[in-house]
């Protein structure tokens, strides 16, 4: 039994398939449709990305969504933002999931099949970002819940599109369309939705032809700065997010 067989069906919110050349497609979903992000997927994706990164037979990874969105809906189910132990779990998972994404030491392609309204940091840690005309970016849920956006978007958006643009994007909950995101450097290509995965696989199969150590070490070389940014800043950002969540909890208790 190959290593892939041990985890390919282990994650209820990720559909995994791999080509003979080692191109792994990871489609996030909920019950076969659009992903609804919650506390359970928050925990699950830590192990998912770890298993992907630990499998030497993965040569290129394509991360995509299912249905009409990459990630645009969140549920509070499984989250506990408002107790110390509950937030400690979120804090630990929030740090680990991003480092596990960076520990996928082969080229990573994000194929964004629709809106990305939360956890856009997943896409910004990819080496190549493909979008459809329907793709829009926004950091919606943090301010909706009254908490600071400290889980990596605070670090990566200013890095990718520029400090002033990135801060404006987060503070105003700006909706950034795919073409503007391309012009600003957050997207590489905008392709029709019915060609998105074909284009992702076309690029991936080309990369899979590189010598294994060449593609692996190129990914490592290209992400060293991102690794430093995440390692230095995400723990602090998550701590600030937790303080703001504690204030929300206090306000809720006062009005109850």
Coordinates of C-alpha atoms in Angstrom, one line a residue:
X1 CA 0.0 0.0 0.0
X2 CA 1.4 3.4 -0.9
X3 CA 1.6 6.3 1.5
X4 CA -1.1 8.1 -0.5
X5 CA -3.6 5.2 0.3
X6 CA -3.2 5.9 4.0
X7 CA -4.7 9.4 3.8
X8 CA -6.5 9.8 0.5
X9 CA -9.9 9.1 2.0
X10 CA -9.1 10.2 5.6
X11 CA -10.4 13.8 5.3
X12 CA -14.2 14.3 5.0
X13 CA -13.8 17.8 3.6
X14 CA -11.0 17.2 1.0
X15 CA -11.4 15.1 -2.1
X16 CA -7.9 13.9 -3.2
X17 CA -6.8 12.5 -6.6
X18 CA -3.3 12.0 -8.0
X19 CA -2.1 11.6 -11.5
X20 CA 0.5 9.0 -12.5
X21 CA 3.1 11.8 -12.7
X22 CA 2.4 12.8 -9.1
X23 CA 0.2 15.8 -9.5
X24 CA -2.1 15.8 -6.5
X25 CA -5.5 17.7 -6.8
X26 CA -7.0 18.7 -3.4
X27 CA -10.6 19.8 -3.7
X28 CA -12.1 21.3 -0.5
X29 CA -15.8 20.6 -0.1
X30 CA -18.7 20.0 2.3
X31 CA -20.8 16.9 1.5
X32 CA -19.6 17.1 -2.1
X33 CA -20.6 20.8 -2.5
X34 CA -19.2 24.2 -1.6
X35 CA -17.0 24.1 1.5
X36 CA -18.5 25.5 4.7
X37 CA -15.6 26.3 6.9
X38 CA -15.9 25.6 10.6
X39 CA -13.9 24.6 13.7
X40 CA -13.8 21.0 12.5
X41 CA -12.3 21.9 9.1
X42 CA -9.9 24.3 10.9
X43 CA -8.6 21.3 12.8
X44 CA -8.7 18.9 9.9
X45 CA -6.7 21.0 7.5
X46 CA -3.7 21.0 9.8
X47 CA -3.3 17.2 9.4
X48 CA -4.3 17.3 5.7
X49 CA -1.5 19.6 4.8
X50 CA 0.9 17.7 7.0
X51 CA 0.1 14.4 5.3
X52 CA 0.4 16.0 1.8
X53 CA 3.8 17.6 2.7
X54 CA 5.1 14.3 4.2
X55 CA 4.4 12.2 1.0
X56 CA 7.5 12.2 -1.2
X57 CA 5.4 10.9 -4.1
X58 CA 3.5 14.2 -4.4
X59 CA 5.3 16.2 -7.2
X60 CA 3.0 19.1 -7.6
X61 CA -0.1 20.1 -5.6
X62 CA -3.3 21.8 -6.9
X63 CA -5.5 23.3 -4.2
X64 CA -9.0 24.2 -5.3
X65 CA -12.6 24.4 -4.1
X66 CA -15.9 22.8 -5.1
X67 CA -19.0 24.3 -6.6
X68 CA -19.4 28.1 -6.9
X69 CA -16.8 29.2 -4.4
X70 CA -13.3 28.4 -3.1
X71 CA -14.2 29.5 0.4
X72 CA -17.0 32.0 1.2
X73 CA -19.0 30.6 4.0
X74 CA -18.1 30.0 7.7
X75 CA -20.1 28.4 10.5
X76 CA -19.3 28.9 14.3
X77 CA -19.7 25.1 14.8
X78 CA -16.7 23.6 16.4
X79 CA -15.1 26.9 17.3
X80 CA -14.6 28.3 20.8
X81 CA -13.2 31.8 20.5
X82 CA -14.3 32.9 23.9
X83 CA -12.6 30.7 26.5
X84 CA -8.8 30.5 27.1
X85 CA -8.6 26.8 26.4
X86 CA -10.9 27.1 23.4
X87 CA -8.9 29.9 21.9
X88 CA -5.6 28.1 22.7
X89 CA -6.8 25.3 20.3
X90 CA -7.5 27.9 17.6
X91 CA -4.2 29.6 18.2
X92 CA -2.2 26.4 17.9
X93 CA -4.0 25.2 14.8
X94 CA -3.8 28.7 13.2
X95 CA 0.0 28.7 13.5
X96 CA 0.5 25.1 12.5
X97 CA -1.8 25.1 9.4
X98 CA 0.2 27.8 7.7
X99 CA 3.5 26.2 8.5
X100 CA 2.2 22.9 7.2
X101 CA 1.2 24.6 3.9
X102 CA 4.8 26.0 3.6
X103 CA 6.1 22.5 4.5
X104 CA 4.5 21.2 1.3
X105 CA 7.9 21.4 -0.4
X106 CA 6.7 21.0 -4.0
X107 CA 5.2 23.6 -6.3
X108 CA 1.7 24.6 -5.0
X109 CA -1.0 25.9 -7.4
X110 CA -4.1 27.6 -6.1
X111 CA -7.0 27.2 -8.6
X112 CA -9.6 29.5 -7.2
X113 CA -13.0 28.5 -8.6
X114 CA -14.9 31.4 -7.1
X115 CA -15.1 33.8 -4.2
X116 CA -12.4 33.7 -1.5
X117 CA -14.0 35.6 1.4
X118 CA -12.1 33.9 4.2
X119 CA -8.7 32.3 4.7
X120 CA -7.3 33.8 1.6
X121 CA -3.9 33.3 3.2
X122 CA -4.1 29.7 1.9
X123 CA -4.0 31.0 -1.7
X124 CA -1.3 33.6 -1.0
X125 CA 1.0 30.9 0.2
X126 CA 0.7 29.2 -3.2
X127 CA 3.4 29.6 -5.9
X128 CA 1.0 30.1 -8.7
X129 CA -2.5 31.5 -8.3
X130 CA -5.2 31.0 -11.0
X131 CA -8.6 32.6 -10.7
X132 CA -11.9 32.8 -12.7
X133 CA -13.7 35.9 -13.6
X134 CA -16.1 35.1 -10.8
X135 CA -13.3 35.0 -8.2
X136 CA -13.4 37.9 -5.7
X137 CA -11.3 38.4 -2.6
X138 CA -12.5 39.8 0.7
X139 CA -11.7 39.4 4.4
X140 CA -15.3 39.2 5.6
X141 CA -15.7 37.2 8.7
X142 CA -13.2 38.8 11.1
X143 CA -15.0 42.1 11.3
X144 CA -18.4 40.4 11.0
X145 CA -17.5 38.6 14.3
X146 CA -15.9 41.7 15.7
X147 CA -12.4 40.3 15.9
X148 CA -9.1 41.4 14.5
X149 CA -7.8 39.7 11.3
X150 CA -4.7 38.2 12.8
X151 CA -4.5 34.7 11.3
X152 CA -2.1 35.5 8.5
X153 CA -4.1 37.8 6.2
X154 CA -2.6 40.7 8.2
X155 CA 0.9 39.6 7.1
X156 CA 0.3 38.3 3.6
X157 CA -2.0 40.9 2.0
X158 CA 0.3 43.9 2.7
X159 CA 3.3 41.7 1.5
X160 CA 1.6 40.7 -1.7
X161 CA -0.2 43.8 -2.9
X162 CA 1.7 46.5 -1.0
X163 CA 1.4 47.9 2.5
X164 CA -1.1 50.7 1.9
X165 CA -3.3 48.6 -0.4
X166 CA -3.1 45.7 2.0
X167 CA -4.2 47.6 5.0
X168 CA -7.0 49.3 3.1
X169 CA -8.2 45.9 1.9
X170 CA -8.5 44.6 5.4
X171 CA -9.8 47.7 7.2
X172 CA -12.5 48.4 4.6
X173 CA -13.4 44.8 3.8
X174 CA -12.7 45.7 0.2
X175 CA -14.0 43.3 -2.4
X176 CA -11.2 42.8 -4.8
X177 CA -12.2 41.4 -8.2
X178 CA -10.0 38.9 -10.0
X179 CA -8.7 41.3 -12.7
X180 CA -7.7 43.9 -10.1
X181 CA -6.0 41.2 -8.0
X182 CA -4.1 40.2 -11.1
X183 CA -3.0 43.8 -11.7
X184 CA -1.9 44.1 -8.1
X185 CA 0.1 40.9 -8.0
X186 CA -2.2 38.5 -6.1
X187 CA -3.3 36.5 -9.1
X188 CA -1.2 35.2 -12.0
X189 CA -3.9 34.3 -14.5
X190 CA -7.7 34.8 -14.9
X191 CA -9.2 32.0 -16.9
X192 CA -12.8 30.9 -17.7
X193 CA -14.3 28.7 -15.0
X194 CA -14.6 25.7 -17.3
X195 CA -10.9 25.8 -18.2
X196 CA -9.6 26.5 -14.6
X197 CA -8.6 22.9 -13.6
X198 CA -7.4 22.1 -17.1
X199 CA -5.1 25.1 -17.0
X200 CA -3.9 24.2 -13.5
X201 CA -3.1 20.6 -14.6
X202 CA -1.4 21.8 -17.7
X203 CA 1.0 23.9 -15.6
X204 CA 1.3 21.2 -13.0
X205 CA 2.2 18.5 -15.4
X206 CA 4.9 20.7 -16.9
X207 CA 6.4 21.2 -13.4
X208 CA 6.1 17.5 -12.6
X209 CA 8.6 16.9 -15.5
X210 CA 11.4 18.7 -13.6
X211 CA 13.8 16.6 -11.6
X212 CA 12.3 16.0 -8.2
X213 CA 15.0 17.8 -6.2
X214 CA 14.9 20.7 -8.6
X215 CA 11.2 21.3 -8.1
X216 CA 11.3 20.7 -4.4
X217 CA 14.3 23.0 -3.7
X218 CA 12.8 25.7 -6.0
X219 CA 9.7 25.7 -3.8
X220 CA 11.8 25.9 -0.7
X221 CA 13.9 28.7 -2.2
X222 CA 10.9 30.7 -3.3
X223 CA 9.1 30.6 0.1
X224 CA 11.9 31.4 2.5
X225 CA 10.8 35.0 2.9
X226 CA 7.2 33.9 3.4
X227 CA 8.3 31.3 6.0
X228 CA 10.1 34.0 7.9
X229 CA 7.1 36.3 7.8
X230 CA 4.7 33.7 9.0
X231 CA 7.1 32.3 11.7
X232 CA 7.8 35.8 13.1
X233 CA 4.3 37.2 12.9
X234 CA 1.4 34.8 12.9
X235 CA 1.6 33.9 16.6
X236 CA 1.5 37.5 17.6
X237 CA -1.3 38.2 15.2
X238 CA -3.4 35.3 16.5
X239 CA -2.8 36.5 20.1
X240 CA -4.1 40.0 19.2
X241 CA -7.1 38.3 17.5
X242 CA -7.7 36.4 20.7
X243 CA -7.6 39.5 22.8
X244 CA -10.2 41.1 20.6
X245 CA -12.3 37.9 20.8
X246 CA -12.2 38.1 24.6
X247 CA -13.5 41.7 24.5
X248 CA -16.4 40.5 22.3
X249 CA -17.1 37.8 24.8
X250 CA -17.1 40.4 27.6
X251 CA -19.5 42.7 25.8
X252 CA -21.8 39.8 25.0
X253 CA -21.9 38.8 28.7
X254 CA -22.6 42.4 29.8
X255 CA -25.6 42.7 27.4
X256 CA -27.0 39.2 28.2

